């Protein structure tokens, strides 16, 4: 898959940020977050009744991005010294690119490393940019919107709330821009049991596949990224922006030398609510994960299953993929 960038612009907030908001202090959780970009890919098919006018789509995305940046003004600023953001309205890069293949070919057999070609900048680049977008146009007329947000600024839920807000403004639906969730409903939320089951299964097979054949005991720890919003007192709304997560750890067989695996999920997040006026995404995907020993869960398009992105060291991946019990319960893409 070849990708050619043919346009690059800077999109600035439609209204200037007030002087008293120019300094945005990063929280302790923000400062402890890794200096990498979280990429999210939204694919929209051009078929049947859906035909895209790329110029109109590009102009619309930039126009409404400019408007939503006035609400999420730190994204248009510069990250300074890992402690704060200078909200100077410098703007965010917006790239456009041509892709020499069919969109269907990409989503039918997604290869994460190939999806890395669709992002606006390197995922592990150490820059002061907080956010960036690339609009990719496929030969069939389908498009993919790839947005990267610095993990120093926000977590995954913040990303999806931002994109949903961006899409809401594009559709003229101002009521859902900063919609607060019902507090009673938040208090009653429980971790989905299917995530617990899938996490336990992957951890079990990871341990079985990578254990020391000599029989010596080794430390295996699983880290779960936990959304803290509903756990605050009082609970915080879904639209709370920033890194509001923590890590819960489960450990098996205590020993100093060992392996660690991190489980993160976006299940039941608004992945498929990014309707900019031409329908919801056909598929949501992620480029290759930056870290090793990381598992990332997302919903399938119909919500009837879970897609797991598994990133392991090369030697561990070979063992994991050859595990017979693992193949019994999963389908690979």
mmCIF file of C-alpha atoms in Angstrom:
data_model
loop_
_atom_site.group_PDB
_atom_site.id
_atom_site.type_symbol
_atom_site.label_atom_id
_atom_site.label_comp_id
_atom_site.label_asym_id
_atom_site.label_seq_id
_atom_site.Cartn_x
_atom_site.Cartn_y
_atom_site.Cartn_z
ATOM 1 C CA UNK A 1 0.000 0.000 0.000
ATOM 2 C CA UNK A 2 1.467 3.318 -1.105
ATOM 3 C CA UNK A 3 0.363 6.616 0.467
ATOM 4 C CA UNK A 4 1.087 10.046 -1.030
ATOM 5 C CA UNK A 5 0.476 13.189 1.026
ATOM 6 C CA UNK A 6 -0.643 15.987 -1.301
ATOM 7 C CA UNK A 7 -1.780 18.649 1.156
ATOM 8 C CA UNK A 8 -0.805 19.879 4.607
ATOM 9 C CA UNK A 9 -2.483 22.725 6.463
ATOM 10 C CA UNK A 10 -2.649 24.067 9.998
ATOM 11 C CA UNK A 11 -6.151 24.329 11.470
ATOM 12 C CA UNK A 12 -6.546 26.885 14.246
ATOM 13 C CA UNK A 13 -9.433 27.434 16.694
ATOM 14 C CA UNK A 14 -12.257 29.503 15.227
ATOM 15 C CA UNK A 15 -12.170 31.806 18.271
ATOM 16 C CA UNK A 16 -9.064 32.919 20.189
ATOM 17 C CA UNK A 17 -8.430 31.350 23.575
ATOM 18 C CA UNK A 18 -8.859 33.907 26.410
ATOM 19 C CA UNK A 19 -5.611 35.097 27.981
ATOM 20 C CA UNK A 20 -6.464 33.599 31.372
ATOM 21 C CA UNK A 21 -6.690 30.129 29.780
ATOM 22 C CA UNK A 22 -3.346 30.179 27.971
ATOM 23 C CA UNK A 23 -1.670 28.073 30.678
ATOM 24 C CA UNK A 24 -3.037 24.517 30.934
ATOM 25 C CA UNK A 25 -1.438 22.539 33.744
ATOM 26 C CA UNK A 26 -0.943 18.832 33.048
ATOM 27 C CA UNK A 27 -2.168 16.637 35.892
ATOM 28 C CA UNK A 28 0.048 14.114 37.674
ATOM 29 C CA UNK A 29 -1.581 11.356 35.616
ATOM 30 C CA UNK A 30 -0.897 13.326 32.418
ATOM 31 C CA UNK A 31 2.756 13.781 33.351
ATOM 32 C CA UNK A 32 3.165 10.083 34.118
ATOM 33 C CA UNK A 33 1.646 9.040 30.789
ATOM 34 C CA UNK A 34 4.054 7.940 28.030
ATOM 35 C CA UNK A 35 5.140 10.527 25.418
ATOM 36 C CA UNK A 36 3.498 8.733 22.494
ATOM 37 C CA UNK A 37 0.542 9.325 20.207
ATOM 38 C CA UNK A 38 -2.637 7.274 20.336
ATOM 39 C CA UNK A 39 -3.826 6.733 16.751
ATOM 40 C CA UNK A 40 -7.458 5.997 15.955
ATOM 41 C CA UNK A 41 -8.651 5.097 12.469
ATOM 42 C CA UNK A 42 -12.194 5.662 11.203
ATOM 43 C CA UNK A 43 -12.999 4.103 7.814
ATOM 44 C CA UNK A 44 -15.995 5.181 5.714
ATOM 45 C CA UNK A 45 -17.053 3.217 2.627
ATOM 46 C CA UNK A 46 -18.213 4.921 -0.556
ATOM 47 C CA UNK A 47 -20.780 2.547 -1.980
ATOM 48 C CA UNK A 48 -24.495 2.310 -2.682
ATOM 49 C CA UNK A 49 -26.135 5.626 -1.801
ATOM 50 C CA UNK A 50 -22.981 7.028 -0.177
ATOM 51 C CA UNK A 51 -20.840 9.016 -2.602
ATOM 52 C CA UNK A 52 -18.205 11.365 -1.273
ATOM 53 C CA UNK A 53 -17.250 14.784 -2.575
ATOM 54 C CA UNK A 54 -13.728 14.873 -1.191
ATOM 55 C CA UNK A 55 -13.349 18.645 -1.448
ATOM 56 C CA UNK A 56 -16.561 19.201 0.522
ATOM 57 C CA UNK A 57 -15.555 16.609 3.119
ATOM 58 C CA UNK A 58 -12.105 18.124 3.541
ATOM 59 C CA UNK A 59 -13.467 21.650 3.878
ATOM 60 C CA UNK A 60 -16.132 20.503 6.319
ATOM 61 C CA UNK A 61 -13.744 18.537 8.507
ATOM 62 C CA UNK A 62 -11.387 21.505 8.761
ATOM 63 C CA UNK A 63 -14.208 23.982 9.418
ATOM 64 C CA UNK A 64 -15.749 21.943 12.231
ATOM 65 C CA UNK A 65 -12.359 20.964 13.623
ATOM 66 C CA UNK A 66 -11.659 24.676 13.942
ATOM 67 C CA UNK A 67 -14.897 25.084 15.895
ATOM 68 C CA UNK A 68 -14.382 22.124 18.227
ATOM 69 C CA UNK A 69 -10.843 23.293 19.015
ATOM 70 C CA UNK A 70 -12.345 26.331 20.754
ATOM 71 C CA UNK A 71 -13.874 23.884 23.262
ATOM 72 C CA UNK A 72 -10.787 21.652 23.487
ATOM 73 C CA UNK A 73 -8.296 24.501 23.193
ATOM 74 C CA UNK A 74 -5.299 22.652 24.760
ATOM 75 C CA UNK A 75 -5.169 20.436 21.651
ATOM 76 C CA UNK A 76 -4.281 23.485 19.554
ATOM 77 C CA UNK A 77 -1.410 24.474 21.844
ATOM 78 C CA UNK A 78 2.164 23.316 22.480
ATOM 79 C CA UNK A 79 3.246 20.823 25.142
ATOM 80 C CA UNK A 80 5.932 22.388 27.353
ATOM 81 C CA UNK A 81 8.462 20.505 29.507
ATOM 82 C CA UNK A 82 6.078 17.664 30.397
ATOM 83 C CA UNK A 83 4.258 19.912 32.880
ATOM 84 C CA UNK A 84 1.925 22.185 30.944
ATOM 85 C CA UNK A 85 0.488 23.228 27.595
ATOM 86 C CA UNK A 86 0.895 26.695 26.147
ATOM 87 C CA UNK A 87 -2.603 27.256 24.726
ATOM 88 C CA UNK A 88 -1.380 29.694 22.092
ATOM 89 C CA UNK A 89 -3.822 28.646 19.327
ATOM 90 C CA UNK A 90 -0.909 27.529 17.164
ATOM 91 C CA UNK A 91 -3.231 24.979 15.606
ATOM 92 C CA UNK A 92 -3.079 21.324 14.573
ATOM 93 C CA UNK A 93 -1.711 19.746 11.368
ATOM 94 C CA UNK A 94 -4.334 18.506 8.899
ATOM 95 C CA UNK A 95 -2.918 16.338 6.106
ATOM 96 C CA UNK A 96 -4.590 14.860 3.026
ATOM 97 C CA UNK A 97 -3.261 11.812 1.206
ATOM 98 C CA UNK A 98 -4.059 9.453 -1.672
ATOM 99 C CA UNK A 99 -3.939 5.688 -1.088
ATOM 100 C CA UNK A 100 -3.342 3.398 -4.072
ATOM 101 C CA UNK A 101 -5.708 0.598 -3.048
ATOM 102 C CA UNK A 102 -9.339 -0.145 -2.292
ATOM 103 C CA UNK A 103 -10.698 0.582 1.181
ATOM 104 C CA UNK A 104 -12.357 -2.852 1.256
ATOM 105 C CA UNK A 105 -8.966 -4.539 0.853
ATOM 106 C CA UNK A 106 -7.672 -2.750 3.951
ATOM 107 C CA UNK A 107 -10.591 -3.500 6.281
ATOM 108 C CA UNK A 108 -11.065 -7.049 4.973
ATOM 109 C CA UNK A 109 -7.518 -8.014 5.935
ATOM 110 C CA UNK A 110 -6.179 -5.274 8.240
ATOM 111 C CA UNK A 111 -2.419 -5.205 8.794
ATOM 112 C CA UNK A 112 -1.590 -2.800 11.661
ATOM 113 C CA UNK A 113 1.877 -1.917 10.319
ATOM 114 C CA UNK A 114 0.326 -0.956 6.976
ATOM 115 C CA UNK A 115 -2.147 1.300 8.788
ATOM 116 C CA UNK A 116 0.853 3.198 10.178
ATOM 117 C CA UNK A 117 1.250 4.678 6.698
ATOM 118 C CA UNK A 118 -2.055 6.518 7.155
ATOM 119 C CA UNK A 119 -1.116 8.510 10.277
ATOM 120 C CA UNK A 120 -0.109 12.209 10.226
ATOM 121 C CA UNK A 121 3.196 11.659 12.057
ATOM 122 C CA UNK A 122 5.340 8.989 13.736
ATOM 123 C CA UNK A 123 3.578 7.524 16.755
ATOM 124 C CA UNK A 124 6.679 7.615 18.964
ATOM 125 C CA UNK A 125 7.816 11.054 17.813
ATOM 126 C CA UNK A 126 8.743 13.366 20.703
ATOM 127 C CA UNK A 127 7.168 16.640 19.600
ATOM 128 C CA UNK A 128 5.221 19.440 21.237
ATOM 129 C CA UNK A 129 2.184 18.791 19.013
ATOM 130 C CA UNK A 130 -0.883 17.619 20.940
ATOM 131 C CA UNK A 131 -3.117 16.519 18.065
ATOM 132 C CA UNK A 132 -3.052 15.861 14.320
ATOM 133 C CA UNK A 133 -5.327 14.540 11.561
ATOM 134 C CA UNK A 134 -4.819 12.852 8.201
ATOM 135 C CA UNK A 135 -7.644 12.408 5.681
ATOM 136 C CA UNK A 136 -6.847 9.435 3.439
ATOM 137 C CA UNK A 137 -8.664 8.984 0.124
ATOM 138 C CA UNK A 138 -8.781 5.502 -1.434
ATOM 139 C CA UNK A 139 -9.047 4.661 -5.135
ATOM 140 C CA UNK A 140 -12.655 3.529 -4.671
ATOM 141 C CA UNK A 141 -13.651 6.899 -3.210
ATOM 142 C CA UNK A 142 -13.777 5.641 0.374
ATOM 143 C CA UNK A 143 -11.978 7.574 3.080
ATOM 144 C CA UNK A 144 -10.174 7.014 6.373
ATOM 145 C CA UNK A 145 -9.837 9.715 9.014
ATOM 146 C CA UNK A 146 -6.784 9.038 11.180
ATOM 147 C CA UNK A 147 -6.414 11.258 14.226
ATOM 148 C CA UNK A 148 -3.501 11.090 16.660
ATOM 149 C CA UNK A 149 -3.684 12.555 20.147
ATOM 150 C CA UNK A 150 -0.782 12.827 22.552
ATOM 151 C CA UNK A 151 -1.161 10.507 25.532
ATOM 152 C CA UNK A 152 0.324 13.351 27.570
ATOM 153 C CA UNK A 153 -2.915 15.252 27.022
ATOM 154 C CA UNK A 154 -5.710 12.691 27.085
ATOM 155 C CA UNK A 155 -6.698 9.047 27.424
ATOM 156 C CA UNK A 156 -8.743 6.937 25.000
ATOM 157 C CA UNK A 157 -12.186 7.924 26.301
ATOM 158 C CA UNK A 158 -11.270 11.615 26.057
ATOM 159 C CA UNK A 159 -10.250 10.974 22.453
ATOM 160 C CA UNK A 160 -13.591 9.406 21.544
ATOM 161 C CA UNK A 161 -15.594 12.090 23.343
ATOM 162 C CA UNK A 162 -13.630 14.727 21.418
ATOM 163 C CA UNK A 163 -14.267 13.037 18.047
ATOM 164 C CA UNK A 164 -17.954 12.584 18.888
ATOM 165 C CA UNK A 165 -18.138 16.283 19.735
ATOM 166 C CA UNK A 166 -16.398 17.136 16.441
ATOM 167 C CA UNK A 167 -18.920 14.999 14.540
ATOM 168 C CA UNK A 168 -21.853 16.482 16.476
ATOM 169 C CA UNK A 169 -20.833 20.001 15.472
ATOM 170 C CA UNK A 170 -20.504 18.857 11.845
ATOM 171 C CA UNK A 171 -24.118 17.609 11.971
ATOM 172 C CA UNK A 172 -25.369 20.746 13.723
ATOM 173 C CA UNK A 173 -26.295 18.768 16.840
ATOM 174 C CA UNK A 174 -25.065 21.139 19.529
ATOM 175 C CA UNK A 175 -27.024 19.367 22.299
ATOM 176 C CA UNK A 176 -24.623 16.416 22.462
ATOM 177 C CA UNK A 177 -21.427 18.454 22.360
ATOM 178 C CA UNK A 178 -20.832 18.375 26.120
ATOM 179 C CA UNK A 179 -23.541 15.964 27.218
ATOM 180 C CA UNK A 180 -23.222 14.799 30.802
ATOM 181 C CA UNK A 181 -24.050 11.200 31.628
ATOM 182 C CA UNK A 182 -26.660 10.394 34.246
ATOM 183 C CA UNK A 183 -24.867 10.199 37.609
ATOM 184 C CA UNK A 184 -26.980 7.316 38.899
ATOM 185 C CA UNK A 185 -26.212 5.338 35.749
ATOM 186 C CA UNK A 186 -22.489 5.959 36.163
ATOM 187 C CA UNK A 187 -22.568 4.747 39.765
ATOM 188 C CA UNK A 188 -24.196 1.475 38.702
ATOM 189 C CA UNK A 189 -21.720 0.707 35.933
ATOM 190 C CA UNK A 190 -19.741 -2.507 36.329
ATOM 191 C CA UNK A 191 -16.789 -3.773 34.303
ATOM 192 C CA UNK A 192 -18.189 -5.862 31.418
ATOM 193 C CA UNK A 193 -17.829 -9.558 32.152
ATOM 194 C CA UNK A 194 -16.770 -10.366 28.594
ATOM 195 C CA UNK A 195 -13.687 -8.182 29.055
ATOM 196 C CA UNK A 196 -12.820 -9.977 32.270
ATOM 197 C CA UNK A 197 -13.201 -13.338 30.540
ATOM 198 C CA UNK A 198 -11.210 -12.358 27.452
ATOM 199 C CA UNK A 199 -8.447 -10.728 29.512
ATOM 200 C CA UNK A 200 -8.142 -13.835 31.671
ATOM 201 C CA UNK A 201 -8.059 -16.091 28.604
ATOM 202 C CA UNK A 202 -5.328 -14.103 26.820
ATOM 203 C CA UNK A 203 -3.277 -13.832 30.008
ATOM 204 C CA UNK A 204 -3.639 -17.580 30.598
ATOM 205 C CA UNK A 205 -2.450 -18.452 27.089
ATOM 206 C CA UNK A 206 0.338 -15.842 27.232
ATOM 207 C CA UNK A 207 1.666 -17.392 30.443
ATOM 208 C CA UNK A 208 1.325 -20.931 29.064
ATOM 209 C CA UNK A 209 3.062 -20.065 25.792
ATOM 210 C CA UNK A 210 5.971 -18.100 27.262
ATOM 211 C CA UNK A 211 6.706 -19.937 30.499
ATOM 212 C CA UNK A 212 10.238 -21.095 31.185
ATOM 213 C CA UNK A 213 10.607 -24.675 29.971
ATOM 214 C CA UNK A 214 13.066 -25.360 32.777
ATOM 215 C CA UNK A 215 10.183 -25.192 35.225
ATOM 216 C CA UNK A 216 11.609 -22.318 37.282
ATOM 217 C CA UNK A 217 9.022 -19.928 38.699
ATOM 218 C CA UNK A 218 8.695 -16.496 37.126
ATOM 219 C CA UNK A 219 6.680 -13.358 37.813
ATOM 220 C CA UNK A 220 3.766 -12.710 35.453
ATOM 221 C CA UNK A 221 1.759 -9.543 36.018
ATOM 222 C CA UNK A 222 -1.245 -8.223 34.130
ATOM 223 C CA UNK A 223 -2.009 -4.494 34.247
ATOM 224 C CA UNK A 224 -5.551 -3.290 33.506
ATOM 225 C CA UNK A 225 -6.106 0.306 32.424
ATOM 226 C CA UNK A 226 -9.099 1.501 34.483
ATOM 227 C CA UNK A 227 -11.335 4.488 33.693
ATOM 228 C CA UNK A 228 -11.484 6.541 36.912
ATOM 229 C CA UNK A 229 -14.346 8.865 35.920
ATOM 230 C CA UNK A 230 -17.171 6.844 37.507
ATOM 231 C CA UNK A 231 -14.990 6.040 40.534
ATOM 232 C CA UNK A 232 -14.447 9.612 41.702
ATOM 233 C CA UNK A 233 -16.548 11.017 44.541
ATOM 234 C CA UNK A 234 -18.649 12.550 43.149
ATOM 235 C CA UNK A 235 -18.401 10.676 39.822
ATOM 236 C CA UNK A 236 -17.018 12.688 36.919
ATOM 237 C CA UNK A 237 -18.916 12.985 33.615
ATOM 238 C CA UNK A 238 -17.868 11.023 30.547
ATOM 239 C CA UNK A 239 -16.881 14.303 28.899
ATOM 240 C CA UNK A 240 -14.142 14.984 31.491
ATOM 241 C CA UNK A 241 -11.003 15.553 29.431
ATOM 242 C CA UNK A 242 -7.493 14.341 30.198
ATOM 243 C CA UNK A 243 -5.802 11.189 31.492
ATOM 244 C CA UNK A 244 -8.341 9.939 34.022
ATOM 245 C CA UNK A 245 -7.216 6.359 34.312
ATOM 246 C CA UNK A 246 -5.168 4.172 36.606
ATOM 247 C CA UNK A 247 -3.686 0.693 36.447
ATOM 248 C CA UNK A 248 -4.831 -2.323 38.436
ATOM 249 C CA UNK A 249 -2.306 -5.155 38.743
ATOM 250 C CA UNK A 250 -2.763 -8.894 39.074
ATOM 251 C CA UNK A 251 0.328 -10.973 39.818
ATOM 252 C CA UNK A 252 1.015 -14.684 39.524
ATOM 253 C CA UNK A 253 4.029 -16.517 40.992
ATOM 254 C CA UNK A 254 6.094 -13.897 42.753
ATOM 255 C CA UNK A 255 9.685 -13.666 41.623
ATOM 256 C CA UNK A 256 11.852 -10.725 40.638
ATOM 257 C CA UNK A 257 12.464 -11.707 37.032
ATOM 258 C CA UNK A 258 9.322 -11.944 34.943
ATOM 259 C CA UNK A 259 6.998 -10.706 32.242
ATOM 260 C CA UNK A 260 4.359 -8.011 32.283
ATOM 261 C CA UNK A 261 1.363 -7.594 30.004
ATOM 262 C CA UNK A 262 -0.939 -4.564 29.870
ATOM 263 C CA UNK A 263 -4.635 -4.867 29.001
ATOM 264 C CA UNK A 264 -6.437 -1.765 27.706
ATOM 265 C CA UNK A 265 -9.892 -1.586 26.205
ATOM 266 C CA UNK A 266 -12.253 0.731 24.391
ATOM 267 C CA UNK A 267 -15.217 -1.635 24.548
ATOM 268 C CA UNK A 268 -18.524 0.236 24.938
ATOM 269 C CA UNK A 269 -16.754 3.451 24.024
ATOM 270 C CA UNK A 270 -18.399 5.579 21.302
ATOM 271 C CA UNK A 271 -16.154 4.184 18.550
ATOM 272 C CA UNK A 272 -18.854 4.125 15.899
ATOM 273 C CA UNK A 273 -20.655 7.357 16.784
ATOM 274 C CA UNK A 274 -18.403 9.588 14.656
ATOM 275 C CA UNK A 275 -21.050 10.537 12.074
ATOM 276 C CA UNK A 276 -19.904 13.730 10.328
ATOM 277 C CA UNK A 277 -23.018 13.798 8.164
ATOM 278 C CA UNK A 278 -22.295 10.940 5.761
ATOM 279 C CA UNK A 279 -23.003 8.005 8.072
ATOM 280 C CA UNK A 280 -21.175 6.109 10.784
ATOM 281 C CA UNK A 281 -17.761 4.483 10.208
ATOM 282 C CA UNK A 282 -17.685 1.171 8.360
ATOM 283 C CA UNK A 283 -14.826 0.017 10.552
ATOM 284 C CA UNK A 284 -12.641 1.280 13.366
ATOM 285 C CA UNK A 285 -9.027 0.145 13.459
ATOM 286 C CA UNK A 286 -5.697 0.892 15.054
ATOM 287 C CA UNK A 287 -2.215 1.075 13.511
ATOM 288 C CA UNK A 288 0.557 -1.051 15.010
ATOM 289 C CA UNK A 289 0.810 -0.565 18.767
ATOM 290 C CA UNK A 290 3.835 1.379 20.005
ATOM 291 C CA UNK A 291 4.525 -0.806 23.049
ATOM 292 C CA UNK A 292 5.232 -4.506 23.368
ATOM 293 C CA UNK A 293 3.305 -6.759 25.769
ATOM 294 C CA UNK A 294 0.182 -4.679 25.185
ATOM 295 C CA UNK A 295 -3.323 -5.938 24.394
ATOM 296 C CA UNK A 296 -5.945 -3.481 23.143
ATOM 297 C CA UNK A 297 -9.656 -4.425 22.915
ATOM 298 C CA UNK A 298 -12.266 -2.719 20.715
ATOM 299 C CA UNK A 299 -15.829 -3.555 19.687
ATOM 300 C CA UNK A 300 -16.572 -5.104 16.303
ATOM 301 C CA UNK A 301 -18.655 -2.893 13.946
ATOM 302 C CA UNK A 302 -21.918 -4.670 14.855
ATOM 303 C CA UNK A 303 -21.076 -4.868 18.547
ATOM 304 C CA UNK A 304 -21.364 -8.653 18.461
ATOM 305 C CA UNK A 305 -17.744 -9.398 19.331
ATOM 306 C CA UNK A 306 -14.397 -7.988 20.383
ATOM 307 C CA UNK A 307 -11.322 -7.348 18.264
ATOM 308 C CA UNK A 308 -8.060 -7.808 20.164
ATOM 309 C CA UNK A 309 -4.864 -6.097 19.018
ATOM 310 C CA UNK A 310 -1.975 -8.030 20.558
ATOM 311 C CA UNK A 311 1.567 -6.610 20.518
ATOM 312 C CA UNK A 312 4.322 -8.907 21.823
ATOM 313 C CA UNK A 313 8.026 -9.380 21.366
ATOM 314 C CA UNK A 314 8.824 -11.344 18.219
ATOM 315 C CA UNK A 315 9.858 -14.522 20.034
ATOM 316 C CA UNK A 316 6.848 -14.395 22.374
ATOM 317 C CA UNK A 317 4.444 -13.733 19.498
ATOM 318 C CA UNK A 318 5.661 -16.825 17.658
ATOM 319 C CA UNK A 319 4.909 -18.973 20.719
ATOM 320 C CA UNK A 320 1.587 -17.236 21.396
ATOM 321 C CA UNK A 321 0.356 -17.670 17.807
ATOM 322 C CA UNK A 322 1.231 -21.375 17.849
ATOM 323 C CA UNK A 323 -0.758 -22.083 21.026
ATOM 324 C CA UNK A 324 -3.424 -24.665 20.137
ATOM 325 C CA UNK A 325 -5.938 -23.626 22.798
ATOM 326 C CA UNK A 326 -5.680 -20.007 21.676
ATOM 327 C CA UNK A 327 -6.636 -20.998 18.107
ATOM 328 C CA UNK A 328 -9.623 -22.968 19.388
ATOM 329 C CA UNK A 329 -11.441 -19.858 20.592
ATOM 330 C CA UNK A 330 -10.364 -17.011 18.302
ATOM 331 C CA UNK A 331 -10.369 -16.063 14.645
ATOM 332 C CA UNK A 332 -7.330 -14.196 13.303
ATOM 333 C CA UNK A 333 -7.297 -11.436 10.693
#
